[in-house]
mmCIF file of C-alpha atoms in Angstrom:
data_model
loop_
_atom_site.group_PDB
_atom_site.id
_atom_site.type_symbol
_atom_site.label_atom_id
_atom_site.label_comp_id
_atom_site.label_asym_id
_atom_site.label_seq_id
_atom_site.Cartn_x
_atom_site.Cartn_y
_atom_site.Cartn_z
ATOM 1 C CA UNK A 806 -36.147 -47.890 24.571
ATOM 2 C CA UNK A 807 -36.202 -51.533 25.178
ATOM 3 C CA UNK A 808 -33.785 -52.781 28.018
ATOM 4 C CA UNK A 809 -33.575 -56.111 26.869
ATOM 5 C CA UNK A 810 -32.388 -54.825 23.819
ATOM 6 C CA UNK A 811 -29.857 -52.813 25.161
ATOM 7 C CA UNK A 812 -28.658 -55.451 26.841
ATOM 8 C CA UNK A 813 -28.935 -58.420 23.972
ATOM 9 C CA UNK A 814 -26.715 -55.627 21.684
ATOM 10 C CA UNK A 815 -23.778 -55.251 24.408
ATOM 11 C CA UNK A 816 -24.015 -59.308 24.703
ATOM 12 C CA UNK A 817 -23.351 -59.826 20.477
ATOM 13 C CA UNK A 818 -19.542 -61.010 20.224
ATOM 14 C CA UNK A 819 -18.563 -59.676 16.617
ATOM 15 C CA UNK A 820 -19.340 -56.549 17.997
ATOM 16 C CA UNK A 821 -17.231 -53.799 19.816
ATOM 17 C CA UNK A 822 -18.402 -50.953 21.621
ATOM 18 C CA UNK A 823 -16.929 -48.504 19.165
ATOM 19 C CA UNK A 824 -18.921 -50.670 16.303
ATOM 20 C CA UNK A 825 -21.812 -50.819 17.910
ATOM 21 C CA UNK A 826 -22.132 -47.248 18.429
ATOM 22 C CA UNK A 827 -21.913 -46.842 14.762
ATOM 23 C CA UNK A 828 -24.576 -49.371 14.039
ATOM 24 C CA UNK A 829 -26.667 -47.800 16.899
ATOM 25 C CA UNK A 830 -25.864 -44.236 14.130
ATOM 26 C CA UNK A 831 -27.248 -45.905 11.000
ATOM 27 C CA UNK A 832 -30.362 -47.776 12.539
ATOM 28 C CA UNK A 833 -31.330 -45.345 15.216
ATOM 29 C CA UNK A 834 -32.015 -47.795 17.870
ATOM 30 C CA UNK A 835 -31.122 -51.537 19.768
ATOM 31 C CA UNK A 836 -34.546 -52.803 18.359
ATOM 32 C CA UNK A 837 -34.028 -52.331 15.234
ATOM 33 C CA UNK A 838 -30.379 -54.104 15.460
ATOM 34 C CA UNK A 839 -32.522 -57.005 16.074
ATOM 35 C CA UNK A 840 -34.473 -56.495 13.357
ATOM 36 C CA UNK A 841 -33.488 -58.745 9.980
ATOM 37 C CA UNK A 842 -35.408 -56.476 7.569
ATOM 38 C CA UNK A 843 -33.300 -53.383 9.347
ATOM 39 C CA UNK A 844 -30.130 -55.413 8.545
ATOM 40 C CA UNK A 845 -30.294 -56.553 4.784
ATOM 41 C CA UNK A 846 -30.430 -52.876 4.480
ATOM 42 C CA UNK A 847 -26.912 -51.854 5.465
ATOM 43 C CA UNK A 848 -24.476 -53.053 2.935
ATOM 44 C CA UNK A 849 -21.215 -54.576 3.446
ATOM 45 C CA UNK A 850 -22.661 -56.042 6.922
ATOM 46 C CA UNK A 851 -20.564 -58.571 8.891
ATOM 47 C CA UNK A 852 -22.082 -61.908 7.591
ATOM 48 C CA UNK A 853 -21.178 -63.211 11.290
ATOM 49 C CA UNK A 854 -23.317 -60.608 13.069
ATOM 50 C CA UNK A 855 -26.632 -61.447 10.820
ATOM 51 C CA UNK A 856 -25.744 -65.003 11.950
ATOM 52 C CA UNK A 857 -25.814 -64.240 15.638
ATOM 53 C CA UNK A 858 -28.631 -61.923 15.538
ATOM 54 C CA UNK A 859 -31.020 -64.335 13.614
ATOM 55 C CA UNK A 860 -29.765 -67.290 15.986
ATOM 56 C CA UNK A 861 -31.368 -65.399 19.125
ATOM 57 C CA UNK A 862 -28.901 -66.445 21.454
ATOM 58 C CA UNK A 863 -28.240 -62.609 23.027
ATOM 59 C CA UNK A 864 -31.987 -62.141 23.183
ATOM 60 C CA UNK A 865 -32.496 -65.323 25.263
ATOM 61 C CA UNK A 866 -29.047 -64.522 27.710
ATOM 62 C CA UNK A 867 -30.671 -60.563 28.030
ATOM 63 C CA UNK A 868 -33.698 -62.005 29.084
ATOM 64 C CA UNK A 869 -32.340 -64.137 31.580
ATOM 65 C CA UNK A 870 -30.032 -60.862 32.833
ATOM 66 C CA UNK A 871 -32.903 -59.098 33.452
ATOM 67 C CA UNK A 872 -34.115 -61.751 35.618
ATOM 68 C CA UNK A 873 -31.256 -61.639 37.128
ATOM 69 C CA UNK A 874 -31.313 -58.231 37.697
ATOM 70 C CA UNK A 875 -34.844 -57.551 38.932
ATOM 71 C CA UNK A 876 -33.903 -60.332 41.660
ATOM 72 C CA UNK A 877 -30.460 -58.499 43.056
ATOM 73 C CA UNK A 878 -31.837 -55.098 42.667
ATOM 74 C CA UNK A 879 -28.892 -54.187 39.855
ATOM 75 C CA UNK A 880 -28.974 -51.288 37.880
ATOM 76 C CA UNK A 881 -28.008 -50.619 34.350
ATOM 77 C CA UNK A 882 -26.348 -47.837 32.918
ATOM 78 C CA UNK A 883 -27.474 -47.224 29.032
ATOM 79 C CA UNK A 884 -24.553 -45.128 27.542
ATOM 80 C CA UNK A 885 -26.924 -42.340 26.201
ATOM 81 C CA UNK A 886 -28.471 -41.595 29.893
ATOM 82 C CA UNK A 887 -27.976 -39.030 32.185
ATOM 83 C CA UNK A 888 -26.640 -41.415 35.114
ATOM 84 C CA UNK A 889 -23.841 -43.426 33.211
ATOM 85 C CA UNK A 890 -20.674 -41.618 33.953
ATOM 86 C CA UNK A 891 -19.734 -38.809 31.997
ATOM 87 C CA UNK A 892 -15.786 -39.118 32.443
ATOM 88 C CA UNK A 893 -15.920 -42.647 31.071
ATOM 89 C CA UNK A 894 -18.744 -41.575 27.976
ATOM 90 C CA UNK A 895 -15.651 -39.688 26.375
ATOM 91 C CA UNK A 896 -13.399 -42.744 26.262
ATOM 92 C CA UNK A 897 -13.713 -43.982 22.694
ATOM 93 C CA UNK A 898 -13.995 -47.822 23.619
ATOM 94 C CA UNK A 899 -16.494 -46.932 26.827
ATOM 95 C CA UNK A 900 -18.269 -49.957 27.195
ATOM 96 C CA UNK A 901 -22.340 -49.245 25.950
ATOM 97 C CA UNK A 902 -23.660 -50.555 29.741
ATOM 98 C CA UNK A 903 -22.355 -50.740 32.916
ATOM 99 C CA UNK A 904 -24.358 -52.614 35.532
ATOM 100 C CA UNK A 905 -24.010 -51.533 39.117
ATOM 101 C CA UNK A 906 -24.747 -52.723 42.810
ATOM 102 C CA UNK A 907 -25.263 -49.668 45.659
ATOM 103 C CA UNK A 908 -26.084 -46.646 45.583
ATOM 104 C CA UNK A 909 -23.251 -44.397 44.544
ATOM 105 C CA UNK A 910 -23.238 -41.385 42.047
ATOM 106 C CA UNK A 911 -21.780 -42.161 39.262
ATOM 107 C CA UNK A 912 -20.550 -38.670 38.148
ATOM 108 C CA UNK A 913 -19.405 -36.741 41.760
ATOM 109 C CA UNK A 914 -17.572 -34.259 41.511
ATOM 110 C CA UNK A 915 -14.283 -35.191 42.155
ATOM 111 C CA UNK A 916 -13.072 -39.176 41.283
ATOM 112 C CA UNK A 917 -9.451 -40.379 41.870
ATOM 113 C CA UNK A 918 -8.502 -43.617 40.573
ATOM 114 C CA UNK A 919 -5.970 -45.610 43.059
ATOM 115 C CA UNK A 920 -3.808 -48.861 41.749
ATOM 116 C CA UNK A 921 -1.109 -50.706 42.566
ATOM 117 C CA UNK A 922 0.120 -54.216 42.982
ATOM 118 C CA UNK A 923 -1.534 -57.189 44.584
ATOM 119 C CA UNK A 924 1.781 -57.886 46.552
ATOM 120 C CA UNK A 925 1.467 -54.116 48.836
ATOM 121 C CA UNK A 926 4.312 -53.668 51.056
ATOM 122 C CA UNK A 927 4.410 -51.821 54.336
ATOM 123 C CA UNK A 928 5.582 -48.367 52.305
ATOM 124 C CA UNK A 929 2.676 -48.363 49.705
ATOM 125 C CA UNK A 930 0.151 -49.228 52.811
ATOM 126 C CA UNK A 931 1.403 -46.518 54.774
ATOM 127 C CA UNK A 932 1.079 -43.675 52.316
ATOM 128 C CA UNK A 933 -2.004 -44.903 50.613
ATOM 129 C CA UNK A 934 -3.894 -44.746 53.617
ATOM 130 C CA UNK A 935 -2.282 -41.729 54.917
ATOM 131 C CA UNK A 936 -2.755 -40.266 51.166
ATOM 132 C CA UNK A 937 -6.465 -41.252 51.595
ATOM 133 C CA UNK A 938 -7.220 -39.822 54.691
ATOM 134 C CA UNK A 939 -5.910 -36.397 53.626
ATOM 135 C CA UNK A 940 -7.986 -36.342 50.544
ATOM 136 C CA UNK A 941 -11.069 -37.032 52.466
ATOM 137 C CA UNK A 942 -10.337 -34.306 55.135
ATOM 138 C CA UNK A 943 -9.983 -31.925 52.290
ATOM 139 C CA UNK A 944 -12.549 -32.986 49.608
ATOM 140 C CA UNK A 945 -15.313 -34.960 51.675
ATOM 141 C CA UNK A 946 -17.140 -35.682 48.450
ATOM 142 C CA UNK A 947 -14.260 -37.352 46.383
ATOM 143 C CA UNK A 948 -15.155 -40.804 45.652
ATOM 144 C CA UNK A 949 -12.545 -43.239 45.081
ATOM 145 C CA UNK A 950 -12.379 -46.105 41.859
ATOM 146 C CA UNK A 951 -10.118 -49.091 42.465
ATOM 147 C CA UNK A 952 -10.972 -52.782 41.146
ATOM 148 C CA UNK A 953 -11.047 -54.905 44.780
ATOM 149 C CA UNK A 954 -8.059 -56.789 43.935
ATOM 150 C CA UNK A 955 -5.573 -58.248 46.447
ATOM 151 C CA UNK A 956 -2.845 -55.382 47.804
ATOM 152 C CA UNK A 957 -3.438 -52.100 46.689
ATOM 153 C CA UNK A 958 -6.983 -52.088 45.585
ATOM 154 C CA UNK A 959 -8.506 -53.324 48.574
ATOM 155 C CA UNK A 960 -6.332 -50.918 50.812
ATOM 156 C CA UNK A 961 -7.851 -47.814 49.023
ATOM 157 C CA UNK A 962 -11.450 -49.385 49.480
ATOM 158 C CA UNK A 963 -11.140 -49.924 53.034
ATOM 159 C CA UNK A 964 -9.062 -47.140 53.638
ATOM 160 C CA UNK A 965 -12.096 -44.487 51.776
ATOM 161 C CA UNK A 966 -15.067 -46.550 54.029
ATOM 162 C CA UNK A 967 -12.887 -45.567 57.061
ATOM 163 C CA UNK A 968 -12.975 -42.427 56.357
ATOM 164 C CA UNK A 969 -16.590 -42.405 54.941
ATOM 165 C CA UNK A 970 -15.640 -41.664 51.315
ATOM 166 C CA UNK A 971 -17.839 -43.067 48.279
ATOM 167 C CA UNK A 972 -15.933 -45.783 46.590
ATOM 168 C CA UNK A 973 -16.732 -47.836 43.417
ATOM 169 C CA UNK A 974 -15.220 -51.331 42.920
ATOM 170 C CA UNK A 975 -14.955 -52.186 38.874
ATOM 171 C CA UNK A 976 -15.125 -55.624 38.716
ATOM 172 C CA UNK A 977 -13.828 -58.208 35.846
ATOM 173 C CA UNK A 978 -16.646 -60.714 36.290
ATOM 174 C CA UNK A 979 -20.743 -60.068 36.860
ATOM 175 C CA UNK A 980 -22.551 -59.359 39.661
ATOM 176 C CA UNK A 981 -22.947 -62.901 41.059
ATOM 177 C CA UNK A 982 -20.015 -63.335 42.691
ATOM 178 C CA UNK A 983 -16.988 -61.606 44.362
ATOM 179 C CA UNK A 984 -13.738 -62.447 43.793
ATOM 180 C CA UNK A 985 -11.301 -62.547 45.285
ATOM 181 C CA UNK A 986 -14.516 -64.091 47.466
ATOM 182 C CA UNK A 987 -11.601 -62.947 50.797
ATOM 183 C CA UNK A 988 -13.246 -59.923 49.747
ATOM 184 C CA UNK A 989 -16.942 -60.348 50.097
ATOM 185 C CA UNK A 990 -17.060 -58.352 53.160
ATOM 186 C CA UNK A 991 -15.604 -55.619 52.052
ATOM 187 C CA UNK A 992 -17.540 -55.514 48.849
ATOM 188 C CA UNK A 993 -20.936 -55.944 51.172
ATOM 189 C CA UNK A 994 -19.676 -52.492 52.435
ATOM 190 C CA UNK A 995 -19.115 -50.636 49.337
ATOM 191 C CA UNK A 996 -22.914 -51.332 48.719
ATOM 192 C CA UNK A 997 -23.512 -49.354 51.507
ATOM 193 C CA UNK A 998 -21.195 -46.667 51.024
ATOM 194 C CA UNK A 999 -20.983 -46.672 46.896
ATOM 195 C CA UNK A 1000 -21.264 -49.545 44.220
ATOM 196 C CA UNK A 1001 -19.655 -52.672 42.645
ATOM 197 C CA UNK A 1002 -19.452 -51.669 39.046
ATOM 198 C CA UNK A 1003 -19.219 -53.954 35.912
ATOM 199 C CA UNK A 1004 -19.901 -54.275 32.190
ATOM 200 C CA UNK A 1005 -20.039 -57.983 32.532
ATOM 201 C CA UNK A 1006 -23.196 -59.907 33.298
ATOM 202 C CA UNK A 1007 -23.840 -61.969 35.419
ATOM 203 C CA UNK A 1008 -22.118 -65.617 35.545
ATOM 204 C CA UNK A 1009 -19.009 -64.050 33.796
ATOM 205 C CA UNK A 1010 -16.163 -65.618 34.945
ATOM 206 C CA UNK A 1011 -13.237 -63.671 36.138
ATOM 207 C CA UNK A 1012 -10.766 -64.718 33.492
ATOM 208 C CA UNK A 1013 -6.692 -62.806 33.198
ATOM 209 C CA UNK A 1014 -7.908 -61.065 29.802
ATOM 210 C CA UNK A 1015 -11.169 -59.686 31.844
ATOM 211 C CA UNK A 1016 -8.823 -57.761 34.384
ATOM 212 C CA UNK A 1017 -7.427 -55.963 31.548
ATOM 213 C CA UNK A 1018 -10.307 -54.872 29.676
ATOM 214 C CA UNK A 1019 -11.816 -53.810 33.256
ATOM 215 C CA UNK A 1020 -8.585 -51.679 33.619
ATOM 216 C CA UNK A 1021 -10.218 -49.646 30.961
ATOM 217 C CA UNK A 1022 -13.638 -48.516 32.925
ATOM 218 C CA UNK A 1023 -10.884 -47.981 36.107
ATOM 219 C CA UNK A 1024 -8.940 -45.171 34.421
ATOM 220 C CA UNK A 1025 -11.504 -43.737 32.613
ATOM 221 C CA UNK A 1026 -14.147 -43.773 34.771
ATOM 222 C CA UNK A 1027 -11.848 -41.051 37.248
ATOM 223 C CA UNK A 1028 -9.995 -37.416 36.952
ATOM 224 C CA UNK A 1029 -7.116 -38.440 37.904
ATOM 225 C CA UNK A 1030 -5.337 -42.248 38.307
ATOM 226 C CA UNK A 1031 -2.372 -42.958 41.153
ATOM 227 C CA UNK A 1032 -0.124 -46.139 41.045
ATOM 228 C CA UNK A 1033 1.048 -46.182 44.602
ATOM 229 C CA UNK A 1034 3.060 -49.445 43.958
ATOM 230 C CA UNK A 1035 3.796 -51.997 41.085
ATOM 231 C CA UNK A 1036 6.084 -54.104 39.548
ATOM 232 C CA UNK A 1037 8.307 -53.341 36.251
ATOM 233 C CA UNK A 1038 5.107 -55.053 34.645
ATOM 234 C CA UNK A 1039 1.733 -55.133 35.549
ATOM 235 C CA UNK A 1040 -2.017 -54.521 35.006
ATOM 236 C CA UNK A 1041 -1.346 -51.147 37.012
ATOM 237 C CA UNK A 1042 0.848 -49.864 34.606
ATOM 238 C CA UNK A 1043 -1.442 -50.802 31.876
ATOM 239 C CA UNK A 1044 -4.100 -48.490 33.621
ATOM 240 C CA UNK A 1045 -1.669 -46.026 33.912
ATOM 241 C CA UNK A 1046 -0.885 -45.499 29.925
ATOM 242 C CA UNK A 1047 -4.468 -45.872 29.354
ATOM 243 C CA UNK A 1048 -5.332 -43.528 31.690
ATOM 244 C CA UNK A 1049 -2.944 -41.098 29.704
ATOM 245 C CA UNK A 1050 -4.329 -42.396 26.333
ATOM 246 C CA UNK A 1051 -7.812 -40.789 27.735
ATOM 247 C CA UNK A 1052 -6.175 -37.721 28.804
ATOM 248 C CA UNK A 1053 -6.127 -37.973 32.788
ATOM 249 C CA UNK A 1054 -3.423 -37.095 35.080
ATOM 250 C CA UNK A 1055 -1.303 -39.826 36.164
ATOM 251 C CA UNK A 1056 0.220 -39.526 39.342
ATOM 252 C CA UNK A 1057 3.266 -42.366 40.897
ATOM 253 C CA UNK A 1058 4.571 -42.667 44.210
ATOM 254 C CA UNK A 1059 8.511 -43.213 43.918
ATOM 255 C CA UNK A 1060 10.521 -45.739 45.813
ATOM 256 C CA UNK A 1061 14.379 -47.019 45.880
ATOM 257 C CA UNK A 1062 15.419 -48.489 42.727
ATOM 258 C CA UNK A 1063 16.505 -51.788 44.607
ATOM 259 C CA UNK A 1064 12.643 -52.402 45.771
ATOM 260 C CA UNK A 1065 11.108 -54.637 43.047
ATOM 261 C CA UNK A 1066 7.333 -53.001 43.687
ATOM 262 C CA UNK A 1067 8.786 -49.361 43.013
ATOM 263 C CA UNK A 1068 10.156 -50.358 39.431
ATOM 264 C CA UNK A 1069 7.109 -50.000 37.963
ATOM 265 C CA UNK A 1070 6.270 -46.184 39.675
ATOM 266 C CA UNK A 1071 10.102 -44.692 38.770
ATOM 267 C CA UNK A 1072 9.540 -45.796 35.374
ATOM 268 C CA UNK A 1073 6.397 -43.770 35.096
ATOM 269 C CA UNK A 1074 7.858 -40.961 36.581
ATOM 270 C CA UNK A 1075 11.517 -41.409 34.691
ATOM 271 C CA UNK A 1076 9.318 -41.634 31.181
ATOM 272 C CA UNK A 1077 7.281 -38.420 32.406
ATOM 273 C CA UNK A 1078 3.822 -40.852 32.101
ATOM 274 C CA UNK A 1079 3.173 -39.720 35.902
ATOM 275 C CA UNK A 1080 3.986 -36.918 38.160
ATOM 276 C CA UNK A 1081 5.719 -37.698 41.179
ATOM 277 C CA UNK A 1082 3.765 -38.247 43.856
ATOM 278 C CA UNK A 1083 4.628 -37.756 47.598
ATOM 279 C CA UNK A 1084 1.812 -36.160 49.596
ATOM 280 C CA UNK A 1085 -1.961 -35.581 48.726
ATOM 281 C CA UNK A 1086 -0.765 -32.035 48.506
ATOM 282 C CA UNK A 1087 0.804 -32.679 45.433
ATOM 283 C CA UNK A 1088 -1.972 -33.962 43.504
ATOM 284 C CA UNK A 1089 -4.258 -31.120 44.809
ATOM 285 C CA UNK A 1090 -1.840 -28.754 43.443
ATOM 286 C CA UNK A 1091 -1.718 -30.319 39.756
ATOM 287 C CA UNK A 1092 -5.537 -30.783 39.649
ATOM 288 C CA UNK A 1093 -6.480 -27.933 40.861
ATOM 289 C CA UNK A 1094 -8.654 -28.561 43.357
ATOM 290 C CA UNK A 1095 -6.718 -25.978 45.525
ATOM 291 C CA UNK A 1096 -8.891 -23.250 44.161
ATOM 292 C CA UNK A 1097 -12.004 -24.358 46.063
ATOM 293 C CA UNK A 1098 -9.964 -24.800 49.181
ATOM 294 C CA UNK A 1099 -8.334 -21.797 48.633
ATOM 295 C CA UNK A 1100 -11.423 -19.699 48.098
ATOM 296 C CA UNK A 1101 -12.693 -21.190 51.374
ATOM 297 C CA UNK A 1102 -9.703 -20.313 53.597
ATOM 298 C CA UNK A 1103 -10.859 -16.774 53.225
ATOM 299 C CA UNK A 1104 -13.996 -17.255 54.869
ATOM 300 C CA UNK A 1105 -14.198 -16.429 58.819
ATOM 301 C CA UNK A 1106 -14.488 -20.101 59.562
ATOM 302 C CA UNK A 1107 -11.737 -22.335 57.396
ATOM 303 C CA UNK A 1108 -13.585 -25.949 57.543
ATOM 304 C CA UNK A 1109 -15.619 -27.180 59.934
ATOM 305 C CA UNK A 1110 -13.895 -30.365 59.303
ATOM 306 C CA UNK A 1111 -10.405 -28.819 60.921
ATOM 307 C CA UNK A 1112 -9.620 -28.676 64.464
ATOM 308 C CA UNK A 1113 -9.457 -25.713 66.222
ATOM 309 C CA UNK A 1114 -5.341 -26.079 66.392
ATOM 310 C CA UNK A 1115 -5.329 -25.826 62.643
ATOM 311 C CA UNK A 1116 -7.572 -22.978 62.737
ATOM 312 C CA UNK A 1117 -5.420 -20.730 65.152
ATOM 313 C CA UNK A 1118 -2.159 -21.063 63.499
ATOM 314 C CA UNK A 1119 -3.822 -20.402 60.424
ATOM 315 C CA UNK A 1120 -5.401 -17.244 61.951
ATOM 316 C CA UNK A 1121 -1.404 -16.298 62.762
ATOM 317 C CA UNK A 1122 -0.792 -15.587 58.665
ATOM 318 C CA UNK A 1123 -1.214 -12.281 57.260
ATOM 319 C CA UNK A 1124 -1.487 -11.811 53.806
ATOM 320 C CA UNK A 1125 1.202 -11.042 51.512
ATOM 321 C CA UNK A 1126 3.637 -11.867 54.375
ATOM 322 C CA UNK A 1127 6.552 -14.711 54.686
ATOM 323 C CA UNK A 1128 7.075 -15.882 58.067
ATOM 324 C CA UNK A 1129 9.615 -18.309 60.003
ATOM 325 C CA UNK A 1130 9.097 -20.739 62.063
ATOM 326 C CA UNK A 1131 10.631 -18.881 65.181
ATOM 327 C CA UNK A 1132 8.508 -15.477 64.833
ATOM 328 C CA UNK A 1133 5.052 -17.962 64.178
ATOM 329 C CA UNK A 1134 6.210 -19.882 67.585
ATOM 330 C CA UNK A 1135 6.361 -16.667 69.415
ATOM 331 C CA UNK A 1136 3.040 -15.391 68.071
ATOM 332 C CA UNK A 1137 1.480 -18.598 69.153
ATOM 333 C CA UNK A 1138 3.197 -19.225 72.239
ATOM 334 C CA UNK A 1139 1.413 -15.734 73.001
ATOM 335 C CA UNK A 1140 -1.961 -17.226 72.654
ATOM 336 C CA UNK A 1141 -1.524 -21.070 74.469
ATOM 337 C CA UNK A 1142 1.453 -22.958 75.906
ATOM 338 C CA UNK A 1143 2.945 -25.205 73.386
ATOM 339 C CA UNK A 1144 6.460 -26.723 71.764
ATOM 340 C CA UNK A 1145 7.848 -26.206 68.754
ATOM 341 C CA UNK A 1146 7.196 -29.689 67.692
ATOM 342 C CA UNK A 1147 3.083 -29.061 67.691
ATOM 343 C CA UNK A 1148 3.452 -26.279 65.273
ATOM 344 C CA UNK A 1149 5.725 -28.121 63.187
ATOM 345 C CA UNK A 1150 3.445 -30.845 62.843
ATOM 346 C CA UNK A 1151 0.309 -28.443 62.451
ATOM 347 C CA UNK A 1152 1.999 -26.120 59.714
ATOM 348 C CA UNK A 1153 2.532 -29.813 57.910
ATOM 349 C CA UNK A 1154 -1.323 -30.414 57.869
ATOM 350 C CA UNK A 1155 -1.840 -26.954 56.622
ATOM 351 C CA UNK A 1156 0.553 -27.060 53.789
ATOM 352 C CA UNK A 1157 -1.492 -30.361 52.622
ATOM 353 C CA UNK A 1158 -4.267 -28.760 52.909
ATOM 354 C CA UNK A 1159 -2.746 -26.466 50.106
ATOM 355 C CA UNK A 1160 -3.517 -23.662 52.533
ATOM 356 C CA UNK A 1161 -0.109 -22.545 53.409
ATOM 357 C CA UNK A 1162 3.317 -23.314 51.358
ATOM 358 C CA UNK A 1163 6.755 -23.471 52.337
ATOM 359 C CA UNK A 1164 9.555 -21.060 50.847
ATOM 360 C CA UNK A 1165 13.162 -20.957 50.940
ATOM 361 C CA UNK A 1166 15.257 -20.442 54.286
ATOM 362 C CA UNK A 1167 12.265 -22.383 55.965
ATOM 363 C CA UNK A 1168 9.326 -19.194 55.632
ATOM 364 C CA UNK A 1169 6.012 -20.284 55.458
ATOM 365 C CA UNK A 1170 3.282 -17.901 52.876
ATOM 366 C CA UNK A 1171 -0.509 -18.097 52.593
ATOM 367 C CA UNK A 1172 -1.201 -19.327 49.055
#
């Protein structure tokens, strides 16, 4: 199958994705779209479409995309192949090519969506990197979709290179460019350690309606999409509800009513759109990845990933058992010299590592 035509059939204007698609049904393949005698044949045809199509126009601009392509090693993503991302293929209006920039799986196992506003403060920093690093010592193969905007976006890219997570940036422009271009570094990273991601080609320009029909590709594209800050309004919420639309968990960090970026989060959660979000914990619960974790934790070695402290008070649990903090102090003061305080803090890594959870009256239980 002709890439050019792939590409000329994504570039015709009258024509939506979910359109398309049912052209692509009646005439089998993009060739034949291109194809006048192929055409005439359908009845009740868009008179604007046979207009376009005979002009040649999205023939020429796929031919100079290709170019384009061959020249800044980009990849495209046909909707029928095996590498275009299978979350994303079920979304109704899934765009019929993605082009891409890295080298990042499109369909890992585990994706999380993060958004937010461009105007972060020091709250949604702190727990979205804090969120982000407890993901990736849990689920070291979780690859994380934001869009490389100002604020939130960027935070969760830089935050999943730190902590050598895959991470795709959707973008609401081509290939050619970055923008914000404060950004370009960043995005030079991503290459390396995932992709830039767009269905726009190249030369688009990043226009306000762009951002919103990227916002589509963001949510869908993922399991799961978090708002960890936004206004009343906002392209995050609009993720957010479309996110929903396609059937994915929505998750929303909460703040105080008086702070202007937490509006937009506590009226997710207050309208039950997203599940309340305070600790990566949380969202491993709801998904479900617990179960993997949880299968693990029975093995003689937890995760090589966890220190040795983790490991020991872990070792301290029985099963079926509930025990307080005092009787787990003794136990491990009986094995190395420590303060109450360094349990505390280690029992809190274990319980977000869905390993351990707290009861009433302050007991602690293996899950």
């Amino acid at each position: 199958m002709s890439q050019l035509h792939r590409i000329a059939l994504s570039m015709l204007r009258c024509l939506s994705p979910q359109n398309a698609r049912l052209l692509l049904e009646e005439l089998k393949t993009p060739e034949a779209v291109f194809d006048p005698e192929f055409l005439k044949e359908i009845p009740g045809l868009n008179p604007r479409l046979q207009e376009e199509v005979s002009s040649g126009a999205a023939l020429r601009q796929a031919e100079r995309e290709l170019e384009f392509m061959e020249k800044s090693d980009v990849c495209l993503h046909w909707f029928e192949d095996e590498d275009y991302p299978a979350r994303l293929r079920t979304c109704p209006d899934a765009p019929l090519l993605l082009y891409s920039m890295g080298e990042a799986d499109l369909n890992p196992p585990k994706m999380l969506s993060i958004v937010g506003t461009r105007k972060m403060t020091a709250y949604g920093r702190l727990f979205c990197e804090q969120f982000i690093q407890d993901l990736a010592g849990a689920f070291p193969d979780l690859t994380i979709v934001s869009g490389l905007a100002y604020g939130v976006d960027v935070c969760a890219h830089r935050t999943a290179l730190n902590f050598n997570l895959k991470t795709l940036a959707v973008l609401a422009h081509g290939l050619d460019r970055v923008y914000p271009p404060a950004h370009r570094q960043t995005a030079k990273k991503i290459v390396q350690q995932g992709a830039l991601l767009t269905e726009m080609p190249s030369y688009t320009q990043p226009l306000g309606w762009r951002f919103v029909q990227r916002n589509r590709i963001v949510a869908g594209l993922a399991d799961a999409c978090v708002v960890v800050e936004s206004a009343e309004k906002g392209g995050s919420l609009i993720t957010a509800y479309m996110a929903r639309e396609y059937n994915r968990e929505v998750f929303a960090l909460p703040g105080r009513i008086i702070d202007p970026y937490s509006r937009g989060c506590n009226k997710l959660i207050k309208n039950q759109v997203a599940a309340l979000l305070e600790k990566a914990g949380d969202l491993i619960r709801e998904m479900n990845w617990d179960q993997n974790i949880r299968q693990q934790s029975r093995q003689q070695t937890l995760f090589p990933l966890l220190e040795a402290g983790l490991q020991e008070v872990f070792d301290l649990f029985g099963e079926g058992r509930d025990y307080d903090t005092s009787e787990l102090y003794e136990l491990l003061r009986q094995r190395r010299d420590c303060d109450m305080g360094y349990l505390l803090s280690v029992l809190l890594q274990l319980e977000l590592y869905c390993l351990i959870r707290i009861l009433p009256g302050n007991k602690y239980r293996l899950y």
